[in-house]
Amino acid sequence: MEKEVIHMAHGAGGQLMYDLIREVFAIPLDNLYLRQMADSTVVQPDAQPHPPRLAISTDSFTVRPLFFPGGDIGSLAVHGTVNDVAMSGARPLWLTAGFILEEGLEIAVLERIVASMAEAARAAGVQVVAGDTKVVERGYGDSVYINTTGIGVVPASVEVGPRCIRPGDALLLNGPIGDHGIAVLSQREGFAFETTLCSDSAALNGLVEALLAAAPHTHCMRDATRGGVAAALNELALAAQCGIEIEEAAVPVRTAVAAACEMLGFDPLTVANEGKLIAFVPQENGEAEAALTAMQSHPLGRDAVHIGVVTEEHPRLVLARTAIGGRRVVDMPVGELLPRIC
Amino acid sequence: MEKEVIHMAHGAGGQLMYDLIREVFAIPLDNLYLRQMADSTVVQPDAQPHPPRLAISTDSFTVRPLFFPGGDIGSLAVHGTVNDVAMSGARPLWLTAGFILEEGLEIAVLERIVASMAEAARAAGVQVVAGDTKVVERGYGDSVYINTTGIGVVPASVEVGPRCIRPGDALLLNGPIGDHGIAVLSQREGFAFETTLCSDSAALNGLVEALLAAAPHTHCMRDATRGGVAAALNELALAAQCGIEIEEAAVPVRTAVAAACEMLGFDPLTVANEGKLIAFVPQENGEAEAALTAMQSHPLGRDAVHIGVVTEEHPRLVLARTAIGGRRVVDMPVGELLPRIC
């Protein structure tokens, strides 16, 4: 049996699986919790209020290719779930990681991915506390799929969510959009084009902390992943039963992204991001300005901008004021723009 | 576009994905938490101690076929994770569910699976509080893979785990072994054989509560899934640095399982279960007997038996006393016995 690739036996619950877990997963991801090696890991949040409110989120990652400019499936699996937890205003603390490995995967590739996860988790200040490995036969997977589930604690003072959105809220975006989608697409067979563009994949929990410190009455935050800013805003307009109006020219788009979108017929507003959030902040008492300044002072928000406002008009509808002064409806994207982008 | 099967667009973050989520997932799994429809779901455990200890476990399910006698991938995904959480002595409360769907999957099949998950969750007293759906192209998956992550609260009085195992502990098993593995195998192409055997797939949290009420000083519990009783006992002997001795004749095996194992050359001790646990209970003060009686009074423990004991001799080694009076080493299974069994 070849030692350097994944075999069905690596998923069978026996000695080979334990060796794989110990050597490939437990060492790079090591922490006291993971070392419990029980059926489940016991953690204890030390937080106010008691009992704490917990934010829980799950995401499976099937991105293709596994490695792309600015990241890989391992760092993405950490960032994506950390961000979903952070969007509740929670401090992300713990992740679980479930791997579905395809028979024949090179173990060296898996090691690179796990090292990248470990580094991303360290940088984001979260611990991988539980894991699982399954192996499927060749032709029933695609090298590696990763599910991460994140658990965080919501500080006592924080109250954010779609239900808190109010007319008049300013919409703040932390930087240029579409980098992740176009960077991944640039690596695909059939699309491969030259670009120096990198994915924006990043853990936003630090930015969220800075934002909430400056603007504690922030009403809602959402990261604009699959479906891009267009999907995020449509979801929230629907959930909050409010209208949303954005200034199209205010939304930053890098030249490389704009060019690729032009060429491919994409609207940058529908392209995926993995390190961009939209914050809904009340304009009263200068909170929106304070939030914008705080974001701009953070490395992941240097290019933060005010892109729009929540309105009582046209409930459930997202409109964009175009550069030439008109207004267009920003629809929920229908479907298949870029499959397997995350 | 055919409406009755999964298309790539169902995973693209747009309107089709939201329709799928609403119609296929949100309605059957409905609860107040899931209705938050935020990036992460906020929950609040109402439990002693404050802050509560949380048990967290994750598992991906790739079982083939999707439907088997006694269960399906949906009920299995609930039972498997509920059981892992319960093995920490925790009360399982919340599950997340991450689906990786293969393009072309019939939506009716997905609906059956989700209905089965919903029913299993209701029966186990847990809520599915967050979910995710990804779609992969035909040939890069196998209809449906499901990851579930479970979160539970460990009651203040409970202290169980491999570290608590002590020489002298009685090993209690709640019924006959190998049903799940052989029931699933009986449905496989190339293996298909006639049997009335059903998987033992079940949520063990109720049994665990009964057991802990009767024997509050229980030291450890483990469910014997992939790798069977042999893998579970070897893991624990290693973790606790103790020896384990079992009475082979005391371990119940149904005739159908024994016959299939005989035919296929399997040791029933290595065959997977999805509703069997081994409890390590101190014999002092009659706790082991009380635990056995409590298990036998529960529907999932009617056939519970005392199968062995923890010993200071032969640390890290699991030995079985055979029917003819000898002793044999029960090894950690090496690998590929029954791939894709869970």
CSV table of N, CA, C and O in Angstrom, one decimal, chain A residues 19-123:
chain,number,residue,atom,x,y,z
A,19,ASP,N,-3.6,6.8,13.3
A,19,ASP,CA,-2.3,7.3,12.9
A,19,ASP,C,-2.4,8.6,12.1
A,19,ASP,O,-1.7,9.6,12.3
A,20,LEU,N,-3.3,8.6,11.1
A,20,LEU,CA,-3.6,9.8,10.3
A,20,LEU,C,-4.0,10.9,11.2
A,20,LEU,O,-3.5,12.0,11.0
A,21,ILE,N,-4.9,10.7,12.0
A,21,ILE,CA,-5.4,11.7,12.9
A,21,ILE,C,-4.3,12.3,13.8
A,21,ILE,O,-4.1,13.5,13.9
A,22,ARG,N,-3.5,11.4,14.3
A,22,ARG,CA,-2.5,11.9,15.2
A,22,ARG,C,-1.4,12.7,14.4
A,22,ARG,O,-1.1,13.8,14.8
A,23,GLU,N,-1.0,12.1,13.3
A,23,GLU,CA,0.1,12.7,12.6
A,23,GLU,C,-0.2,13.9,11.8
A,23,GLU,O,0.5,14.9,11.7
A,24,VAL,N,-1.4,13.8,11.1
A,24,VAL,CA,-1.7,14.9,10.2
A,24,VAL,C,-2.6,16.0,10.8
A,24,VAL,O,-2.5,17.2,10.5
A,25,PHE,N,-3.4,15.6,11.7
A,25,PHE,CA,-4.4,16.6,12.3
A,25,PHE,C,-4.0,17.1,13.7
A,25,PHE,O,-3.9,18.3,14.0
A,26,ALA,N,-3.7,16.1,14.6
A,26,ALA,CA,-3.6,16.5,16.0
A,26,ALA,C,-2.4,17.3,16.3
A,26,ALA,O,-2.4,18.2,17.1
A,27,ILE,N,-1.3,17.1,15.6
A,27,ILE,CA,-0.1,17.8,15.9
A,27,ILE,C,-0.2,19.3,15.5
A,27,ILE,O,0.0,20.2,16.3
A,28,PRO,N,-0.5,19.5,14.2
A,28,PRO,CA,-0.6,20.9,13.8
A,28,PRO,C,-1.7,21.7,14.5
A,28,PRO,O,-1.6,22.9,14.7
A,29,LEU,N,-2.8,21.1,14.8
A,29,LEU,CA,-3.9,21.8,15.4
A,29,LEU,C,-4.0,21.7,17.0
A,29,LEU,O,-4.9,22.1,17.6
A,30,ASP,N,-2.9,21.2,17.5
A,30,ASP,CA,-2.9,20.8,18.9
A,30,ASP,C,-3.4,21.9,19.9
A,30,ASP,O,-3.0,23.1,19.8
A,31,ASN,N,-4.2,21.5,20.8
A,31,ASN,CA,-4.6,22.4,22.0
A,31,ASN,C,-5.1,21.5,23.1
A,31,ASN,O,-5.4,20.3,22.8
A,32,LEU,N,-5.3,22.0,24.3
A,32,LEU,CA,-5.7,21.2,25.4
A,32,LEU,C,-7.1,20.6,25.1
A,32,LEU,O,-7.3,19.4,25.6
A,33,TYR,N,-8.0,21.3,24.5
A,33,TYR,CA,-9.3,20.7,24.2
A,33,TYR,C,-9.2,19.5,23.3
A,33,TYR,O,-9.8,18.5,23.6
A,34,LEU,N,-8.5,19.7,22.2
A,34,LEU,CA,-8.4,18.6,21.2
A,34,LEU,C,-7.8,17.4,21.8
A,34,LEU,O,-8.1,16.2,21.5
A,35,ARG,N,-6.9,17.6,22.8
A,35,ARG,CA,-6.2,16.5,23.4
A,35,ARG,C,-7.1,15.6,24.3
A,35,ARG,O,-6.7,14.5,24.7
A,36,GLN,N,-8.4,16.1,24.5
A,36,GLN,CA,-9.3,15.2,25.3
A,36,GLN,C,-9.5,13.9,24.6
A,36,GLN,O,-9.8,12.9,25.3
A,37,MET,N,-9.5,13.9,23.3
A,37,MET,CA,-9.7,12.7,22.5
A,37,MET,C,-10.9,11.9,22.9
A,37,MET,O,-10.9,10.6,22.9
A,38,ALA,N,-12.0,12.6,23.3
A,38,ALA,CA,-13.2,11.9,23.6
A,38,ALA,C,-14.2,12.0,22.5
A,38,ALA,O,-13.8,12.5,21.4
A,39,ASP,N,-15.4,11.4,22.6
A,39,ASP,CA,-16.3,11.4,21.5
A,39,ASP,C,-16.8,12.9,21.3
A,39,ASP,O,-17.1,13.3,20.2
A,40,SER,N,-16.9,13.7,22.3
A,40,SER,CA,-17.1,15.1,22.2
A,40,SER,C,-16.1,15.8,23.1
A,40,SER,O,-15.6,15.3,24.0
A,41,THR,N,-15.9,17.1,22.8
A,41,THR,CA,-14.9,17.9,23.5
A,41,THR,C,-15.7,18.8,24.5
A,41,THR,O,-16.7,19.3,24.1
A,42,VAL,N,-15.3,18.8,25.7
A,42,VAL,CA,-16.0,19.7,26.7
A,42,VAL,C,-15.2,21.0,26.8
A,42,VAL,O,-14.0,21.0,27.1
A,43,VAL,N,-15.9,22.1,26.6
A,43,VAL,CA,-15.4,23.4,26.7
A,43,VAL,C,-16.2,24.2,27.7
A,43,VAL,O,-17.4,23.9,28.0
A,44,GLN,N,-15.7,25.3,28.2
A,44,GLN,CA,-16.4,26.1,29.2
A,44,GLN,C,-16.2,27.6,28.9
A,44,GLN,O,-15.1,28.1,29.1
A,45,PRO,N,-17.2,28.3,28.4
A,45,PRO,CA,-17.0,29.7,28.1
A,45,PRO,C,-17.0,30.5,29.4
A,45,PRO,O,-17.9,30.4,30.2
A,46,ASP,N,-15.9,31.3,29.5
A,46,ASP,CA,-15.8,32.2,30.6
A,46,ASP,C,-16.3,33.6,30.2
A,46,ASP,O,-15.5,34.4,29.7
A,47,ALA,N,-17.6,33.9,30.3
A,47,ALA,CA,-18.1,35.1,29.7
A,47,ALA,C,-19.3,35.6,30.5
A,47,ALA,O,-20.0,34.8,31.1
A,48,GLN,N,-19.6,36.9,30.4
A,48,GLN,CA,-20.8,37.5,30.8
A,48,GLN,C,-21.7,37.5,29.6
A,48,GLN,O,-21.3,37.7,28.5
A,49,PRO,N,-23.0,37.5,29.7
A,49,PRO,CA,-23.8,37.1,30.9
A,49,PRO,C,-23.7,35.6,31.2
A,49,PRO,O,-23.2,34.9,30.4
A,50,HIS,N,-24.1,35.3,32.4
A,50,HIS,CA,-24.2,33.8,32.7
A,50,HIS,C,-25.7,33.5,32.8
A,50,HIS,O,-26.4,34.2,33.5
A,51,PRO,N,-26.2,32.6,32.0
A,51,PRO,CA,-25.5,31.8,31.0
A,51,PRO,C,-25.2,32.7,29.8
A,51,PRO,O,-26.0,33.6,29.5
A,52,PRO,N,-24.1,32.4,29.1
A,52,PRO,CA,-23.7,33.2,28.0
A,52,PRO,C,-24.7,32.9,26.8
A,52,PRO,O,-25.2,31.8,26.7
A,53,ARG,N,-24.8,33.8,25.9
A,53,ARG,CA,-25.4,33.5,24.6
A,53,ARG,C,-24.3,33.0,23.6
A,53,ARG,O,-23.2,33.6,23.6
A,54,LEU,N,-24.6,32.0,23.0
A,54,LEU,CA,-23.7,31.3,22.0
A,54,LEU,C,-24.1,31.6,20.6
A,54,LEU,O,-25.3,31.4,20.3
A,55,ALA,N,-23.2,31.9,19.8
A,55,ALA,CA,-23.4,32.0,18.3
A,55,ALA,C,-22.9,30.8,17.7
A,55,ALA,O,-21.7,30.4,17.9
A,56,ILE,N,-23.7,30.1,16.8
A,56,ILE,CA,-23.3,28.8,16.2
A,56,ILE,C,-23.5,28.9,14.7
A,56,ILE,O,-24.6,29.4,14.3
A,57,SER,N,-22.5,28.5,14.0
A,57,SER,CA,-22.7,28.6,12.5
A,57,SER,C,-21.9,27.4,11.9
A,57,SER,O,-20.9,26.9,12.4
A,58,THR,N,-22.5,26.9,10.8
A,58,THR,CA,-21.8,25.8,10.1
A,58,THR,C,-21.7,26.1,8.6
A,58,THR,O,-22.5,26.8,8.0
A,59,ASP,N,-20.6,25.6,8.0
A,59,ASP,CA,-20.4,25.8,6.6
A,59,ASP,C,-19.5,24.7,6.0
A,59,ASP,O,-18.5,24.3,6.7
A,60,SER,N,-19.9,24.2,4.9
A,60,SER,CA,-19.0,23.2,4.2
A,60,SER,C,-18.3,23.9,3.1
A,60,SER,O,-18.9,24.8,2.4
A,61,PHE,N,-17.1,23.5,2.8
A,61,PHE,CA,-16.2,24.1,1.8
A,61,PHE,C,-15.9,23.1,0.8
A,61,PHE,O,-15.4,22.0,1.1
A,62,THR,N,-16.2,23.5,-0.5
A,62,THR,CA,-16.0,22.6,-1.6
A,62,THR,C,-15.2,23.3,-2.7
A,62,THR,O,-15.3,23.0,-3.9
A,63,VAL,N,-14.5,24.4,-2.3
A,63,VAL,CA,-13.8,25.2,-3.3
A,63,VAL,C,-12.9,24.5,-4.3
A,63,VAL,O,-12.3,23.5,-3.9
A,64,ARG,N,-12.9,24.9,-5.5
A,64,ARG,CA,-12.1,24.3,-6.5
A,64,ARG,C,-11.4,25.4,-7.3
A,64,ARG,O,-12.1,26.3,-7.7
A,65,PRO,N,-10.1,25.5,-7.5
A,65,PRO,CA,-9.1,24.5,-7.0
A,65,PRO,C,-8.9,24.7,-5.5
A,65,PRO,O,-9.3,25.7,-4.9
A,66,LEU,N,-8.2,23.7,-4.9
A,66,LEU,CA,-7.9,23.7,-3.4
A,66,LEU,C,-7.0,24.9,-3.0
A,66,LEU,O,-7.2,25.4,-1.9
A,67,PHE,N,-6.1,25.2,-3.9
A,67,PHE,CA,-5.2,26.3,-3.6
A,67,PHE,C,-5.4,27.4,-4.6
A,67,PHE,O,-5.6,27.2,-5.8
A,68,PHE,N,-5.5,28.7,-4.2
A,68,PHE,CA,-5.8,29.8,-5.1
A,68,PHE,C,-5.0,31.0,-4.6
A,68,PHE,O,-4.6,31.0,-3.4
A,69,PRO,N,-4.8,32.0,-5.4
A,69,PRO,CA,-4.1,33.2,-4.9
A,69,PRO,C,-4.7,33.8,-3.7
A,69,PRO,O,-5.9,34.2,-3.7
A,70,GLY,N,-4.0,33.9,-2.6
A,70,GLY,CA,-4.5,34.5,-1.4
A,70,GLY,C,-5.1,33.5,-0.4
A,70,GLY,O,-5.6,33.9,0.7
A,71,GLY,N,-5.0,32.2,-0.7
A,71,GLY,CA,-5.6,31.3,0.3
A,71,GLY,C,-5.7,29.9,-0.3
A,71,GLY,O,-5.2,29.5,-1.3
A,72,ASP,N,-6.4,29.0,0.5
A,72,ASP,CA,-6.7,27.6,0.1
A,72,ASP,C,-7.9,27.2,0.9
A,72,ASP,O,-8.4,27.9,1.8
A,73,ILE,N,-8.3,26.0,0.7
A,73,ILE,CA,-9.5,25.5,1.3
A,73,ILE,C,-9.4,25.4,2.8
A,73,ILE,O,-10.4,25.6,3.5
A,74,GLY,N,-8.2,25.3,3.3
A,74,GLY,CA,-8.0,25.2,4.8
A,74,GLY,C,-8.2,26.6,5.4
A,74,GLY,O,-8.9,26.7,6.4
A,75,SER,N,-7.5,27.6,4.9
A,75,SER,CA,-7.7,29.0,5.5
A,75,SER,C,-9.1,29.4,5.3
A,75,SER,O,-9.7,30.1,6.2
A,76,LEU,N,-9.6,29.1,4.1
A,76,LEU,CA,-11.0,29.6,3.8
A,76,LEU,C,-12.0,29.0,4.8
A,76,LEU,O,-13.0,29.6,5.2
A,77,ALA,N,-11.8,27.7,5.1
A,77,ALA,CA,-12.7,27.0,6.0
A,77,ALA,C,-12.7,27.6,7.4
A,77,ALA,O,-13.7,27.6,8.1
A,78,VAL,N,-11.6,28.2,7.8
A,78,VAL,CA,-11.5,28.9,9.1
A,78,VAL,C,-12.1,30.3,8.9
A,78,VAL,O,-13.0,30.6,9.7
A,79,HIS,N,-11.7,31.0,7.9
A,79,HIS,CA,-12.2,32.4,7.8
A,79,HIS,C,-13.7,32.4,7.6
A,79,HIS,O,-14.4,33.2,8.2
A,80,GLY,N,-14.2,31.5,6.7
A,80,GLY,CA,-15.6,31.6,6.4
A,80,GLY,C,-16.5,31.4,7.7
A,80,GLY,O,-17.5,32.1,7.9
A,81,THR,N,-16.1,30.5,8.5
A,81,THR,CA,-17.0,30.2,9.7
A,81,THR,C,-16.7,31.2,10.8
A,81,THR,O,-17.6,31.6,11.5
A,82,VAL,N,-15.5,31.6,11.0
A,82,VAL,CA,-15.1,32.6,12.0
A,82,VAL,C,-16.0,33.9,11.6
A,82,VAL,O,-16.6,34.5,12.5
A,83,ASN,N,-16.1,34.2,10.3
A,83,ASN,CA,-16.8,35.4,9.9
A,83,ASN,C,-18.3,35.3,10.2
A,83,ASN,O,-18.9,36.2,10.7
A,84,ASP,N,-18.9,34.1,9.9
A,84,ASP,CA,-20.3,33.9,10.2
A,84,ASP,C,-20.6,34.1,11.7
A,84,ASP,O,-21.6,34.7,12.0
A,85,VAL,N,-19.7,33.6,12.5
A,85,VAL,CA,-19.9,33.7,13.9
A,85,VAL,C,-19.8,35.2,14.3
A,85,VAL,O,-20.6,35.7,15.1
A,86,ALA,N,-18.8,35.8,13.8
A,86,ALA,CA,-18.5,37.2,14.1
A,86,ALA,C,-19.6,38.1,13.7
A,86,ALA,O,-19.9,39.2,14.4
A,87,MET,N,-20.3,37.8,12.6
A,87,MET,CA,-21.5,38.6,12.2
A,87,MET,C,-22.6,38.7,13.2
A,87,MET,O,-23.4,39.6,13.1
A,88,SER,N,-22.7,37.8,14.1
A,88,SER,CA,-23.6,37.9,15.2
A,88,SER,C,-23.1,38.8,16.3
A,88,SER,O,-23.7,38.9,17.4
A,89,GLY,N,-22.0,39.4,16.1
A,89,GLY,CA,-21.3,40.2,17.2
A,89,GLY,C,-20.7,39.4,18.2
A,89,GLY,O,-20.2,39.9,19.3
A,90,ALA,N,-20.5,38.1,17.9
A,90,ALA,CA,-19.9,37.2,18.9
A,90,ALA,C,-18.4,37.1,18.8
A,90,ALA,O,-17.9,37.4,17.7
A,91,ARG,N,-17.8,36.7,19.8
A,91,ARG,CA,-16.3,36.5,19.8
A,91,ARG,C,-16.2,35.0,19.5
A,91,ARG,O,-16.5,34.1,20.3
A,92,PRO,N,-15.7,34.6,18.2
A,92,PRO,CA,-15.5,33.2,17.9
A,92,PRO,C,-14.4,32.6,18.8
A,92,PRO,O,-13.4,33.2,18.9
A,93,LEU,N,-14.7,31.4,19.3
A,93,LEU,CA,-13.8,30.8,20.2
A,93,LEU,C,-13.4,29.4,19.7
A,93,LEU,O,-12.2,29.0,19.8
A,94,TRP,N,-14.3,28.6,19.2
A,94,TRP,CA,-14.0,27.2,18.9
A,94,TRP,C,-14.6,26.8,17.6
A,94,TRP,O,-15.6,27.3,17.1
A,95,LEU,N,-13.8,26.0,16.9
A,95,LEU,CA,-14.2,25.4,15.6
A,95,LEU,C,-14.2,23.9,15.7
A,95,LEU,O,-13.3,23.3,16.4
A,96,THR,N,-15.1,23.3,14.9
A,96,THR,CA,-14.9,21.8,14.7
A,96,THR,C,-14.5,21.7,13.2
A,96,THR,O,-14.9,22.6,12.4
A,97,ALA,N,-13.9,20.6,12.8
A,97,ALA,CA,-13.5,20.4,11.4
A,97,ALA,C,-13.8,19.0,11.0
A,97,ALA,O,-13.3,18.0,11.6
A,98,GLY,N,-14.7,18.9,10.0
A,98,GLY,CA,-15.0,17.5,9.5
A,98,GLY,C,-14.5,17.4,8.0
A,98,GLY,O,-14.8,18.2,7.2
A,99,PHE,N,-13.6,16.4,7.8
A,99,PHE,CA,-13.0,16.2,6.5
A,99,PHE,C,-13.6,15.1,5.7
A,99,PHE,O,-13.8,14.0,6.3
A,100,ILE,N,-14.0,15.3,4.5
A,100,ILE,CA,-14.3,14.2,3.6
A,100,ILE,C,-13.2,14.1,2.5
A,100,ILE,O,-13.0,15.0,1.7
A,101,LEU,N,-12.4,13.1,2.7
A,101,LEU,CA,-11.2,12.9,1.8
A,101,LEU,C,-11.5,11.9,0.7
A,101,LEU,O,-12.2,10.9,0.9
A,102,GLU,N,-11.0,12.2,-0.5
A,102,GLU,CA,-11.2,11.2,-1.6
A,102,GLU,C,-10.0,10.3,-1.6
A,102,GLU,O,-8.8,10.8,-1.5
A,103,GLU,N,-10.2,9.0,-1.7
A,103,GLU,CA,-9.2,8.0,-1.9
A,103,GLU,C,-8.2,8.5,-2.9
A,103,GLU,O,-8.6,9.0,-4.0
A,104,GLY,N,-6.9,8.4,-2.7
A,104,GLY,CA,-5.9,8.8,-3.6
A,104,GLY,C,-5.3,10.2,-3.4
A,104,GLY,O,-4.3,10.5,-3.9
A,105,LEU,N,-6.0,10.9,-2.5
A,105,LEU,CA,-5.4,12.2,-2.1
A,105,LEU,C,-4.0,12.1,-1.6
A,105,LEU,O,-3.7,11.3,-0.7
A,106,GLU,N,-3.1,13.0,-2.0
A,106,GLU,CA,-1.7,12.9,-1.5
A,106,GLU,C,-1.8,13.5,-0.1
A,106,GLU,O,-2.3,14.6,0.2
A,107,ILE,N,-1.1,12.7,0.8
A,107,ILE,CA,-1.1,13.2,2.2
A,107,ILE,C,-0.4,14.5,2.4
A,107,ILE,O,-0.7,15.3,3.2
A,108,ALA,N,0.6,14.7,1.5
A,108,ALA,CA,1.3,16.0,1.6
A,108,ALA,C,0.4,17.2,1.3
A,108,ALA,O,0.6,18.2,1.9
A,109,VAL,N,-0.6,17.0,0.4
A,109,VAL,CA,-1.5,18.0,0.1
A,109,VAL,C,-2.4,18.3,1.3
A,109,VAL,O,-2.6,19.4,1.7
A,110,LEU,N,-2.8,17.2,2.0
A,110,LEU,CA,-3.6,17.3,3.2
A,110,LEU,C,-2.9,18.0,4.3
A,110,LEU,O,-3.4,18.9,5.0
A,111,GLU,N,-1.6,17.7,4.4
A,111,GLU,CA,-0.8,18.4,5.4
A,111,GLU,C,-0.6,19.9,5.2
A,111,GLU,O,-0.7,20.7,6.1
A,112,ARG,N,-0.5,20.3,3.9
A,112,ARG,CA,-0.5,21.7,3.6
A,112,ARG,C,-1.8,22.4,4.0
A,112,ARG,O,-1.7,23.5,4.5
A,113,ILE,N,-2.9,21.7,3.7
A,113,ILE,CA,-4.2,22.3,4.1
A,113,ILE,C,-4.4,22.4,5.6
A,113,ILE,O,-4.8,23.5,6.1
A,114,VAL,N,-4.0,21.4,6.3
A,114,VAL,CA,-4.1,21.4,7.7
A,114,VAL,C,-3.2,22.5,8.3
A,114,VAL,O,-3.6,23.2,9.3
A,115,ALA,N,-2.0,22.6,7.8
A,115,ALA,CA,-1.1,23.7,8.3
A,115,ALA,C,-1.7,25.0,8.1
A,115,ALA,O,-1.6,25.9,8.9
A,116,SER,N,-2.3,25.2,6.9
A,116,SER,CA,-2.9,26.5,6.6
A,116,SER,C,-4.1,26.8,7.6
A,116,SER,O,-4.3,27.9,8.0
A,117,MET,N,-4.9,25.7,7.9
A,117,MET,CA,-6.0,25.9,8.8
A,117,MET,C,-5.5,26.3,10.2
A,117,MET,O,-6.0,27.2,10.9
A,118,ALA,N,-4.4,25.6,10.6
A,118,ALA,CA,-3.8,25.8,11.9
A,118,ALA,C,-3.3,27.3,12.0
A,118,ALA,O,-3.6,28.0,13.0
A,119,GLU,N,-2.7,27.7,11.0
A,119,GLU,CA,-2.2,29.1,11.0
A,119,GLU,C,-3.3,30.1,11.0
A,119,GLU,O,-3.3,31.1,11.7
A,120,ALA,N,-4.4,29.8,10.2
A,120,ALA,CA,-5.5,30.7,10.1
A,120,ALA,C,-6.2,30.8,11.5
A,120,ALA,O,-6.7,31.8,11.9
A,121,ALA,N,-6.3,29.6,12.1
A,121,ALA,CA,-7.0,29.6,13.4
A,121,ALA,C,-6.2,30.3,14.5
A,121,ALA,O,-6.8,31.1,15.2
A,122,ARG,N,-4.9,30.1,14.4
A,122,ARG,CA,-4.1,30.9,15.4
A,122,ARG,C,-4.2,32.4,15.2
A,122,ARG,O,-4.4,33.1,16.1
A,123,ALA,N,-4.2,32.8,13.9
A,123,ALA,CA,-4.3,34.2,13.6
A,123,ALA,C,-5.6,34.8,14.1
A,123,ALA,O,-5.7,36.0,14.5
